[in-house]
Amino acid sequence: RALGGGLGEEAFEEIEGVLIQADLGVDTTQSLIAFLRAAARLHHVGDTETLIGLLKEELARILEQGDHAATWDGGGGPHVTLIAGVNGSGKTTTAGKLAARLHREGKSVMLGAADTFRAAAAEQLTVWSERVGIPIVKHQEGADPAAVAFDATDAAVSRRVDCLLIDTAGRLHTKVNLMEEIRKIRRVVQKRIPSAPHEVLLVLDATTGQNGLQQARIFTEAIEVTGIVLTKLDGTAKGGIVVAIQQELGIPIKFIGVGESIDDLQPFNPREFIEALFS
Amino acid sequence: SLSQKLENAFKNLRGQGKLTEKNMKEGLQLIRMALLEADVNYKVVKQFIADVTEAADGQRVIDSIRPDQQIVKIVHDELVKIMGGSNAPLITAEKAPTIIMLVGLQGQGKTTTAGKLAVHLKKKGRKPLLVGADVYRPAAIRQLEVIAGQAGVESFSLGEHANPVDICVMSRGEAQMRGCDTIILDTAGRLHVDDAMMAEVRQIQKAVTPHEILFVANAMTGQDAVNSAKQFHDNLPLTGVILTQMDGDARGGAAISLIQITGCPIKFVGTGEKLEALDAFHPQRMADQILG
Ligand SMILES: Nc1nc2c(ncn2[C@@H]2O[C@H](COP(=O)(O)OP(=O)(O)OP(=O)(O)O)[C@@H](O)[C@H]2O)c(=O)[nH]1
Ligand SMILES: Nc1nc2c(ncn2[C@@H]2O[C@H](COP(=O)(O)OP(=O)(O)OP(=O)(O)O)[C@@H](O)[C@H]2O)c(=O)[nH]1
Ligand SMILES: [Mg+2]
Ligand SMILES: [Mg+2]
C-alpha cells in the first residue's frame, strides 16, 4: 500500500536490502525500518529520496553520540593506548599508523610490542617503529605479554614519553585464557599508571559480519573498550555493524583504516560514513 | 533458539494436512532472519527461501514429526546440498612439483594456512616448499620463514625487494634443487578492487599455472563475501576455498556465498592458530552452525 505520493512497500524493501548488505544486521535494520515507517507517516513522505534523507539523519543521530575525538592527554604522565581485537583485524598496522599520526602532531611516541606469540609479530611492529623513527619496547618471542606491557609503560614513564601505544596479539573473544591474558595486560598497565590505559581501542575489520557485535561485547566486558578503529574501509565492505555496537554498547568509532600505508588512518566522520553506506 | 521459535510458529500446523506457502509464512520468516543473522548473503537468502518454499509447498504434514522439524529438515538438507562434498581432496599433479597458491583479502590467515598445509602434506610423506611472495607487508617473508621452521619444512624467497612473479617462477627451480615435490605460494593480502594487485595474481597464475588456487577467507566475513569471492573467481581459476577462524563463534554464513560464487568446494577449515589446526570441512556440521 502506498503511503501517499509515490512511496510504496518496495521503497522500504529496497532500503532493507541496502542496510542488511551493509552489515547493519537484522535487529538494527528492523528498528530503523520501523522508525522510517513512523516518520514517513508523520511527515507525509511521498518519495524515496526524502525517505532516505530521513534515514541518514537518524543514522547520524545514532553515530554522533559519544565522544569520537580521541584525546591524548595523560594527565601529567604518558597517555597509554591499548590496542586489541581478533586475529588479522589490523591492530599492528593501526598501531604503526597511529604512532605516525601522533608523531606528526609533535608528540613523543613509543610503541610496546606485547604480541609475543605470533611468528615475527615483534619484527612487524619494529618495521613500523623504524618508519616513524620512534622507540619500541619488545621482548623475546614467547615472553609474557603482560611483562612487555609493564616494561613499556614503565619505560614510557621514565623517558617522559607523551604517548605509548601497546599492540597486543590477535585473540578470539571465545578463548577464555586469552581474554584473561588481555585482562591481565590491562591490569599491569594500570598498576604502573593508575589512570591508564587512557584509551582502549578495539580494532575491527570492516569485512566482519554480525560476529563483530559479539566481539565488541566480550572485549568491552573484559577490558572496557573506549573506541573502535574500523579497518579496511578501502575495500567494498561497509562495516555497518558499528551502528549496532554504538547503539547497544555506546562505543564510538574513533578512527577508520583506509589502506596499508602509513597515512591511511583517518578520524571517524559520521556523515561521510553514512554517505558511503548508500553509495 | 530457532527451533523453539519455529515450534511456536508451527504449532497450529498439525491437522492442516499439508504445508502451504500461507501456513509456512511465519516460520519461513524466522528462518530468513536466522540466515541473515548468520551472515548468509541477502540475495542468496531471498533465493534460498524461495527454493525451500517450493520444495516444501504441497508436502504432506507428516504426523510422526513436528511440522517445524519437517521444515528445518528441508532447510538443513538444502544447505547441505549447496555446500556439497565434504571430502574434496587437494589436487596432486601428475608430474611434480604440485603447485598450490593461496590468495585472499588482507589478514584472513593465508600465511598461517600455508604453514598448516605444509604440516598436513608433510604428515602424508610429501616434501613441501613454502614460498614467500608477499613483498609488501612488513616482515611477511620473515613470518613465513619462522612458520617453515616451526613446521620443519623448507622455505624460499628472493626478499622484499624482488618481484612476486619472479619469486614464484624461481621457486620451481628451487623446489627441484631441494627435492621438494610440492610448492606452496603465500601471496600478499589484496583487495579485489585493487586493479594492480589483482593484475599481479593473474600474472603469477599465468607464469606458473598452479594446480590448486585456494581462496582463503575468514568465517566471520559478512555480506561482503559475495563481492570479494566474485572478483577473485573472475580473475583466477580458483579450485577451492579455505575458511579460517572456525574456532570462533561466527555462524559462518559466508560459507554459502563463497561456495555458490566460486563454484568451488571448501577444502579445509582453520580451527586455531597452531599449525596443526587444519581440519576437513563438514557440510552437515556447518549447516547446523549456520542455522544456530
Ligand atoms: N586494505 C587495508 N588493509 C589493511 C588495513 N589495515 C590493516 N590492513 C592489512 O591487514 C593485514 C593484517 O594487518 P595486521 O596489522 O597484521 O593485523 P593484526 O590485527 O595485527 O593481526 P594479528 O596480530 O595477527 O592478529 C595486513 O596485510 C595489513 O596491511 C586497512 O585499513 N586497509
Ligand atoms: N584463531 C585462529 N586464528 C587464525 C586462524 N588462521 C589464522 N589465524 C590468525 O589470524 C591472523 C592472521 O593470519 P595471517 O596468516 O598473518 O593472515 P594473512 O592472510 O597471511 O595476512 P596478510 O598476509 O596480511 O594478508 C594471525 O594472528 C593468525 O595466527 C584460525 O584458523 N584460527
Ligand atoms: Mg598484530
Ligand atoms: Mg600473509
XYZ file of C-alpha atoms and ligand atoms in Angstrom:
637
model
C 0.000 0.000 0.000
C 1.322 3.445 -0.870
C 1.976 5.955 1.914
C 0.968 8.842 -0.234
C 2.609 10.113 -3.375
C 4.975 7.539 -4.828
C 6.037 5.724 -1.655
C 5.300 2.007 -1.754
C 6.407 -1.103 0.070
C 9.240 -1.533 -2.451
C 10.905 1.608 -1.098
C 11.162 0.017 2.357
C 12.284 -3.302 0.875
C 14.984 -1.568 -1.115
C 16.225 0.225 1.999
C 16.148 -3.036 3.953
C 18.372 -4.601 1.296
C 20.879 -1.737 1.471
C 21.095 -1.889 5.275
C 21.393 -5.681 5.529
C 24.020 -5.789 2.781
C 25.955 -3.074 4.633
C 26.128 -5.472 7.630
C 23.851 -3.420 9.913
C 22.199 -6.693 10.913
C 18.590 -7.820 11.258
C 17.709 -6.146 14.593
C 19.203 -2.741 13.751
C 17.658 -2.815 10.282
C 14.230 -3.737 11.642
C 14.283 -0.924 14.192
C 15.413 1.574 11.527
C 12.662 0.444 9.144
C 10.092 0.773 11.951
C 11.375 4.273 12.682
C 11.146 5.125 8.960
C 7.562 3.878 8.629
C 6.503 6.075 11.548
C 8.498 9.062 10.300
C 7.119 8.659 6.785
C 3.540 8.741 8.133
C 4.308 11.703 10.401
C 5.956 13.806 7.714
C 3.716 12.587 4.862
C 6.735 11.438 2.916
C 5.906 10.756 -0.718
C 9.205 9.872 -2.356
C 12.147 7.562 -1.755
C 14.732 10.340 -1.801
C 13.109 12.110 1.155
C 12.760 8.772 2.944
C 16.468 8.054 2.569
C 17.190 11.576 3.790
C 15.250 10.805 6.997
C 17.184 7.555 7.376
C 20.529 9.335 7.009
C 19.505 11.837 9.686
C 18.548 9.035 12.073
C 21.829 7.209 11.404
C 23.703 10.461 12.038
C 21.839 10.920 15.311
C 22.904 7.411 16.392
C 26.509 7.666 15.251
C 27.177 11.179 16.510
C 26.603 10.105 20.098
C 29.553 9.673 22.366
C 32.991 11.116 22.081
C 34.582 10.436 18.696
C 37.552 12.636 19.235
C 40.468 10.823 20.721
C 42.215 12.987 23.264
C 45.836 12.344 24.027
C 46.221 13.872 27.458
C 47.782 11.534 30.007
C 47.128 13.959 32.853
C 50.745 14.735 33.596
C 52.230 11.421 32.560
C 52.300 9.305 29.407
C 48.961 8.730 27.683
C 48.604 4.961 27.213
C 46.566 3.312 24.465
C 45.891 -0.429 24.471
C 45.146 -1.923 21.044
C 43.162 -5.166 20.941
C 40.973 -7.289 18.706
C 40.576 -10.603 16.954
C 43.198 -12.106 14.666
C 44.136 -10.282 11.495
C 41.890 -7.233 12.031
C 44.705 -4.714 11.515
C 45.972 -3.958 15.050
C 49.702 -3.859 14.329
C 49.228 -1.764 11.181
C 46.898 0.584 13.073
C 49.454 0.945 15.879
C 52.039 1.992 13.305
C 49.715 4.450 11.549
C 48.548 5.959 14.842
C 52.136 6.339 16.028
C 52.944 8.176 12.803
C 49.928 10.457 13.183
C 50.798 11.414 16.777
C 54.457 11.858 15.881
C 53.458 14.195 13.047
C 51.411 16.190 15.581
C 54.627 16.794 17.508
C 54.181 14.260 20.290
C 56.874 11.920 21.545
C 55.619 8.399 20.877
C 56.667 4.921 21.959
C 55.432 1.513 20.804
C 55.038 -1.593 23.004
C 55.190 -4.974 21.232
C 53.040 -7.049 23.561
C 52.299 -9.714 20.921
C 54.914 -12.264 21.942
C 53.091 -15.187 20.409
C 52.638 -14.858 16.657
C 55.504 -15.520 14.240
C 57.500 -12.343 13.507
C 54.985 -10.105 15.335
C 57.651 -8.014 17.042
C 59.609 -7.735 13.776
C 56.498 -6.419 12.041
C 55.929 -3.702 14.656
C 59.657 -2.908 14.669
C 59.474 -2.031 10.963
C 56.718 0.449 11.831
C 58.726 1.936 14.696
C 61.618 2.456 12.262
C 59.344 4.035 9.660
C 58.135 6.560 12.212
C 61.510 6.916 13.918
C 60.408 6.137 17.453
C 61.492 3.759 20.236
C 59.920 0.356 20.701
C 59.848 -1.902 23.770
C 59.846 -5.600 22.976
C 60.926 -8.916 24.459
C 61.820 -12.342 23.047
C 59.146 -14.350 21.272
C 57.370 -16.444 23.890
C 57.880 -13.899 26.671
C 54.998 -12.951 28.973
C 52.949 -10.299 27.145
C 51.988 -8.657 30.432
C 55.684 -8.245 31.228
C 56.211 -6.422 27.924
C 53.187 -4.211 28.607
C 54.504 -3.395 32.066
C 58.027 -2.679 30.832
C 56.713 -0.476 28.040
C 54.571 1.509 30.472
C 57.490 1.799 32.865
C 59.824 2.908 30.058
C 57.265 5.484 28.882
C 57.179 6.970 32.388
C 60.927 7.104 32.892
C 61.523 8.515 29.415
C 58.638 11.007 29.821
C 57.002 9.937 26.584
C 53.773 11.709 25.598
C 52.019 8.693 24.048
C 52.518 4.950 24.449
C 50.717 2.585 22.067
C 50.635 -1.051 23.164
C 49.969 -3.604 20.398
C 48.618 -6.972 21.544
C 48.208 -10.380 19.919
C 45.085 -11.191 17.958
C 42.715 -13.255 20.058
C 39.266 -14.730 19.532
C 36.840 -13.500 22.197
C 35.734 -17.106 22.669
C 39.108 -18.122 24.119
C 38.781 -17.784 27.866
C 42.510 -17.999 28.607
C 43.368 -15.348 26.003
C 40.680 -12.990 27.309
C 42.135 -13.481 30.785
C 45.544 -12.623 29.318
C 44.319 -9.300 27.891
C 42.644 -8.533 31.226
C 45.996 -9.119 32.906
C 47.741 -6.863 30.383
C 45.281 -4.089 31.203
C 45.768 -4.667 34.944
C 49.563 -4.418 34.869
C 49.419 -1.212 32.821
C 47.029 0.253 35.391
C 49.321 -0.945 38.167
C 52.158 1.181 36.755
C 49.985 4.199 35.880
C 46.720 4.256 37.893
C 44.828 6.299 35.278
C 45.984 4.033 32.424
C 45.102 2.720 29.922
C 43.534 6.040 28.921
C 42.246 4.616 25.663
C 41.329 1.018 24.821
C 40.858 0.603 21.088
C 39.080 -2.395 19.605
C 40.307 -2.867 16.043
C 37.509 -4.255 13.892
C 37.801 -5.391 10.271
C 35.064 -3.806 8.122
C 34.514 -7.146 6.351
C 33.309 -8.669 9.637
C 29.631 -9.546 9.800
C 27.350 -9.937 12.789
C 30.080 -11.543 14.895
C 31.577 -8.044 15.283
C 28.894 -7.169 17.824
C 29.736 -10.207 19.944
C 33.445 -9.321 19.694
C 32.678 -5.809 20.951
C 30.536 -7.139 23.812
C 33.146 -9.590 25.099
C 36.135 -7.281 24.691
C 34.262 -4.426 26.394
C 33.285 -6.645 29.295
C 36.913 -7.783 29.607
C 38.912 -4.560 29.133
C 36.446 -1.630 28.910
C 36.803 -0.683 25.247
C 36.632 3.113 24.772
C 36.716 3.299 20.991
C 36.610 1.352 17.757
C 39.029 1.515 14.853
C 37.208 0.238 11.767
C 39.800 -1.007 9.263
C 39.840 -1.971 5.582
C 37.152 0.534 4.597
C 39.114 0.984 1.358
C 37.520 -2.301 0.283
C 33.833 -2.769 -0.560
C 32.652 -3.795 2.920
C 30.639 -1.074 4.675
C 31.240 -2.024 8.305
C 27.611 -1.375 9.281
C 27.970 -3.495 12.416
C 29.407 -0.394 14.129
C 25.868 1.048 14.218
C 24.712 -1.881 16.365
C 27.854 -1.544 18.507
C 27.170 2.172 19.078
C 23.510 1.554 19.889
C 23.959 -1.394 22.203
C 27.281 -0.603 23.874
C 27.630 3.147 23.369
C 31.140 2.731 21.983
C 32.084 5.356 19.377
C 34.200 4.771 16.284
C 37.313 6.894 16.673
C 39.299 6.100 13.534
C 38.952 4.325 10.214
C 41.651 2.436 8.318
C 41.615 3.105 4.576
C 44.717 1.333 3.356
C 48.007 -0.315 4.213
C 50.266 2.761 4.124
C 51.407 4.946 6.976
C 48.956 7.773 6.193
C 45.907 5.546 5.772
C 44.256 6.326 9.101
C 41.522 8.967 9.374
C 39.417 10.295 12.255
C 35.877 8.917 12.015
C 33.451 11.187 10.167
C 29.853 10.019 10.720
C 28.385 11.913 7.750
C 30.957 10.536 5.298
C 30.481 7.048 6.691
C 26.707 7.288 6.227
C 27.050 8.580 2.673
C 29.297 5.620 1.884
C 26.623 3.205 3.161
C 24.374 4.363 0.333
C 26.959 4.733 -2.420
C 16.566 -20.667 19.944
C 15.470 -21.026 16.347
C 13.940 -24.447 16.948
C 11.873 -23.113 19.875
C 10.643 -20.142 17.827
C 9.792 -22.437 14.920
C 7.988 -24.866 17.178
C 5.804 -21.977 18.309
C 5.236 -20.695 14.794
C 4.185 -24.085 13.517
C 2.164 -25.491 16.413
C -1.095 -24.784 14.613
C 0.025 -26.665 11.509
C -0.913 -30.034 12.978
C -4.114 -31.255 11.444
C -3.796 -28.916 8.478
C -2.973 -31.757 6.127
C -0.225 -30.217 4.075
C 2.357 -27.448 4.099
C 1.402 -24.407 2.068
C 3.118 -21.116 1.324
C 0.492 -19.443 3.528
C 0.833 -21.601 6.637
C 4.622 -21.679 6.361
C 4.959 -17.906 6.005
C 5.677 -17.106 9.647
C 8.115 -19.977 10.044
C 9.963 -19.118 6.857
C 10.308 -15.521 8.025
C 12.004 -16.810 11.178
C 14.341 -18.938 9.083
C 15.076 -15.969 6.836
C 16.071 -13.893 9.857
C 18.211 -16.701 11.238
C 20.109 -16.991 7.958
C 20.682 -13.209 7.744
C 21.880 -13.157 11.356
C 24.283 -15.909 10.332
C 25.774 -13.638 7.623
C 24.291 -15.535 4.677
C 24.086 -13.067 1.802
C 20.843 -11.088 1.453
C 20.208 -12.082 -2.162
C 21.219 -15.684 -1.504
C 18.696 -15.845 1.364
C 15.930 -14.486 -0.863
C 16.574 -17.214 -3.443
C 17.043 -19.839 -0.777
C 13.707 -19.141 0.929
C 12.005 -19.260 -2.477
C 13.634 -22.652 -3.166
C 12.644 -24.025 0.244
C 9.078 -22.759 -0.166
C 8.883 -24.575 -3.477
C 10.408 -27.748 -2.050
C 8.020 -27.759 0.920
C 4.842 -26.496 -0.751
C 2.284 -29.240 -1.052
C 4.222 -31.662 1.107
C 2.048 -33.656 3.446
C 2.324 -32.625 7.087
C 3.903 -35.784 8.432
C 2.122 -36.746 11.638
C 5.095 -38.559 13.097
C 7.307 -35.488 13.310
C 6.522 -31.897 14.313
C 5.876 -29.519 11.352
C 8.684 -27.198 12.453
C 11.099 -30.121 12.466
C 9.900 -31.034 8.987
C 10.665 -27.510 7.721
C 14.012 -27.356 9.484
C 14.951 -30.675 7.902
C 14.080 -29.314 4.442
C 16.152 -26.163 5.117
C 19.016 -28.146 6.609
C 19.091 -30.546 3.652
C 19.010 -27.635 1.176
C 22.003 -26.034 2.957
C 23.952 -29.281 2.925
C 23.142 -29.754 -0.766
C 24.544 -26.269 -1.556
C 27.697 -26.911 0.418
C 28.430 -30.059 -1.488
C 31.105 -32.600 -0.850
C 32.891 -32.946 2.424
C 35.891 -34.747 1.041
C 37.223 -32.622 -1.780
C 40.917 -33.566 -1.717
C 43.894 -31.405 -2.575
C 44.893 -31.754 -6.201
C 48.144 -33.611 -6.807
C 49.928 -33.000 -10.096
C 50.766 -35.981 -12.282
C 54.296 -34.688 -12.556
C 55.906 -32.996 -9.518
C 56.033 -30.361 -8.278
C 52.404 -29.772 -7.385
C 51.914 -26.008 -7.088
C 49.413 -24.636 -4.567
C 48.689 -20.895 -4.497
C 46.966 -19.102 -1.599
C 45.094 -15.868 -2.304
C 42.641 -13.627 -0.498
C 41.957 -10.374 1.293
C 44.229 -8.928 3.963
C 44.559 -10.686 7.297
C 42.385 -13.712 6.543
C 45.002 -16.306 7.540
C 46.888 -17.139 4.307
C 50.427 -17.233 5.710
C 49.392 -19.294 8.732
C 47.347 -21.595 6.485
C 50.362 -22.056 4.202
C 52.215 -23.430 7.226
C 49.254 -25.638 8.133
C 49.120 -27.072 4.613
C 52.852 -27.773 4.784
C 52.383 -29.684 8.055
C 49.417 -31.566 6.587
C 51.359 -32.566 3.462
C 54.497 -33.468 5.405
C 52.433 -35.884 7.505
C 51.379 -37.532 4.240
C 55.001 -38.066 3.264
C 55.323 -35.106 0.890
C 58.180 -32.620 0.869
C 56.717 -29.094 0.632
C 58.467 -25.806 -0.114
C 56.923 -22.669 1.415
C 57.403 -19.663 -0.858
C 57.273 -16.110 0.472
C 55.793 -13.983 -2.315
C 54.459 -11.189 -0.074
C 56.922 -8.342 -0.507
C 54.588 -5.672 0.872
C 53.594 -6.495 4.433
C 56.363 -5.674 6.941
C 58.194 -8.867 7.990
C 55.823 -11.117 5.984
C 58.638 -13.138 4.467
C 60.203 -13.423 7.913
C 56.842 -14.609 9.288
C 56.751 -17.393 6.694
C 60.372 -18.348 7.475
C 59.546 -18.698 11.172
C 56.480 -20.787 10.310
C 58.554 -23.000 7.994
C 60.961 -23.563 10.869
C 58.082 -24.489 13.174
C 56.672 -26.861 10.557
C 60.080 -28.387 9.860
C 59.868 -27.653 6.127
C 61.902 -25.742 3.554
C 61.196 -22.113 2.714
C 62.239 -19.852 -0.141
C 62.024 -16.209 -1.127
C 64.012 -13.590 -3.003
C 63.307 -10.973 -0.336
C 61.057 -7.937 -0.218
C 62.862 -6.043 -2.994
C 62.060 -8.743 -5.532
C 59.056 -9.058 -7.814
C 56.462 -11.561 -6.530
C 56.088 -13.058 -10.015
C 59.864 -13.715 -10.187
C 59.812 -15.278 -6.709
C 57.086 -17.702 -7.762
C 58.776 -18.526 -11.082
C 62.162 -19.097 -9.402
C 60.589 -21.321 -6.753
C 60.184 -24.112 -9.306
C 63.912 -24.422 -9.893
C 64.436 -24.105 -6.164
C 61.973 -26.941 -5.430
C 63.710 -29.161 -7.973
C 67.142 -28.406 -6.459
C 65.947 -29.224 -2.978
C 63.912 -32.279 -3.936
C 60.605 -30.711 -2.904
C 57.521 -32.210 -4.568
C 55.028 -29.511 -3.572
C 55.251 -25.729 -3.752
C 53.002 -23.595 -1.545
C 52.904 -19.979 -2.744
C 51.969 -17.482 0.002
C 50.834 -14.265 -1.686
C 50.132 -10.858 -0.177
C 46.672 -9.977 1.062
C 44.984 -7.789 -1.521
C 41.692 -6.010 -2.168
C 39.557 -7.380 -5.008
C 39.114 -3.744 -6.098
C 42.865 -3.069 -6.304
C 43.469 -3.418 -10.047
C 47.255 -3.515 -9.834
C 47.258 -6.213 -7.158
C 44.639 -8.290 -8.986
C 46.788 -7.966 -12.121
C 49.710 -9.289 -10.075
C 47.925 -12.504 -9.035
C 46.782 -13.008 -12.630
C 50.427 -12.635 -13.686
C 51.587 -15.183 -11.123
C 48.904 -17.612 -12.257
C 49.896 -17.267 -15.914
C 53.594 -17.600 -15.117
C 53.445 -20.771 -13.004
C 49.941 -22.209 -13.613
C 49.288 -23.548 -10.106
C 47.387 -26.818 -9.898
C 45.478 -25.611 -6.867
C 44.395 -21.998 -6.235
C 42.802 -21.635 -2.818
C 40.778 -18.586 -1.755
C 41.360 -18.047 1.970
C 38.584 -16.265 3.863
C 37.651 -15.702 7.489
C 34.491 -17.444 8.781
C 33.308 -14.166 10.364
C 33.097 -12.414 6.971
C 29.774 -10.686 6.464
C 27.785 -9.615 3.418
C 30.925 -8.542 1.526
C 31.923 -12.184 0.950
C 29.979 -12.234 -2.318
C 31.924 -9.235 -3.634
C 35.444 -10.432 -2.924
C 34.636 -14.008 -3.930
C 33.212 -12.837 -7.258
C 36.268 -10.750 -8.184
C 38.751 -13.440 -7.236
C 36.679 -16.016 -9.108
C 36.559 -13.799 -12.219
C 40.303 -13.125 -12.109
C 41.631 -16.599 -11.293
C 40.720 -20.241 -11.927
C 40.048 -20.935 -8.244
C 39.959 -24.608 -7.255
C 38.991 -24.378 -3.612
C 38.219 -22.314 -0.532
C 39.724 -22.449 2.945
C 37.573 -20.991 5.715
C 39.672 -19.815 8.682
C 38.925 -18.962 12.316
C 36.236 -21.623 12.569
C 37.311 -21.939 16.215
C 35.409 -18.715 16.887
C 31.641 -18.346 17.312
C 30.796 -16.760 13.966
C 27.842 -18.622 12.409
C 29.749 -18.745 9.115
C 27.006 -17.945 6.596
C 29.733 -16.558 4.322
C 30.497 -20.198 3.507
C 27.320 -20.334 1.398
C 28.298 -17.222 -0.574
C 31.840 -18.464 -1.115
C 30.765 -21.865 -2.404
C 27.993 -20.530 -4.620
C 30.043 -17.706 -6.148
C 33.322 -19.555 -6.661
C 31.686 -22.831 -7.620
C 34.442 -24.447 -5.555
C 34.292 -26.690 -2.508
C 35.591 -25.705 0.911
C 38.625 -27.973 1.083
C 39.734 -27.207 4.639
C 38.804 -25.138 7.660
C 41.221 -23.402 10.008
C 40.420 -24.154 13.622
C 43.144 -22.371 15.569
C 46.434 -20.517 15.495
C 48.695 -23.569 15.776
C 49.985 -25.224 12.606
C 48.139 -28.457 13.446
C 44.779 -26.624 13.388
C 43.634 -27.547 9.889
C 40.539 -29.742 9.617
C 38.293 -31.232 6.974
C 35.112 -29.344 6.110
C 31.876 -30.961 7.325
C 28.777 -29.646 5.492
C 26.322 -31.204 7.981
C 28.005 -29.515 10.937
C 28.261 -26.259 9.012
C 24.529 -26.342 8.239
C 23.770 -26.782 11.959
C 26.114 -23.917 12.833
C 24.586 -21.555 10.264
C 21.053 -22.288 11.465
C 22.211 -21.629 15.029
N 43.432 -2.568 2.748
C 43.687 -2.446 4.049
N 44.466 -3.352 4.652
C 44.742 -3.186 5.959
C 44.210 -2.112 6.724
N 44.658 -2.250 7.992
C 45.444 -3.347 8.025
N 45.493 -3.916 6.786
C 46.197 -5.133 6.377
O 45.623 -6.215 7.063
C 46.609 -7.224 7.277
C 46.650 -7.580 8.735
O 47.135 -6.459 9.450
P 47.864 -6.624 10.855
O 48.176 -5.244 11.300
O 48.962 -7.610 10.789
O 46.678 -7.228 11.711
P 46.722 -7.691 13.215
O 45.395 -7.426 13.797
O 47.866 -7.047 13.933
O 46.954 -9.239 13.064
P 47.333 -10.277 14.228
O 48.340 -9.599 15.095
O 47.880 -11.443 13.516
O 46.072 -10.567 14.940
C 47.924 -6.644 6.758
O 48.126 -7.143 5.447
C 47.672 -5.152 6.726
O 48.448 -4.471 5.759
C 43.339 -1.160 6.048
O 42.818 -0.199 6.614
N 43.133 -1.388 4.715
N 42.032 -18.422 15.870
C 42.512 -18.575 14.628
N 43.420 -17.699 14.182
C 43.908 -17.879 12.938
C 43.492 -18.936 12.090
N 44.179 -18.823 10.919
C 44.984 -17.738 11.046
N 44.820 -17.179 12.259
C 45.437 -15.965 12.798
O 44.975 -14.878 12.006
C 45.972 -13.844 11.980
C 46.270 -13.502 10.530
O 46.940 -14.598 9.953
P 47.966 -14.414 8.739
O 48.389 -15.795 8.364
O 49.010 -13.433 9.063
O 46.981 -13.815 7.645
P 47.327 -13.407 6.154
O 46.130 -13.684 5.327
O 48.586 -14.045 5.700
O 47.520 -11.841 6.287
P 48.104 -10.871 5.165
O 49.312 -11.518 4.591
O 48.411 -9.617 5.879
O 47.008 -10.688 4.170
C 47.168 -14.397 12.743
O 47.071 -13.913 14.075
C 46.941 -15.893 12.727
O 47.536 -16.545 13.825
C 42.496 -19.856 12.589
O 42.057 -20.796 11.941
N 42.053 -19.625 13.866
Mg 49.399 -7.903 15.001
Mg 50.292 -13.202 4.972
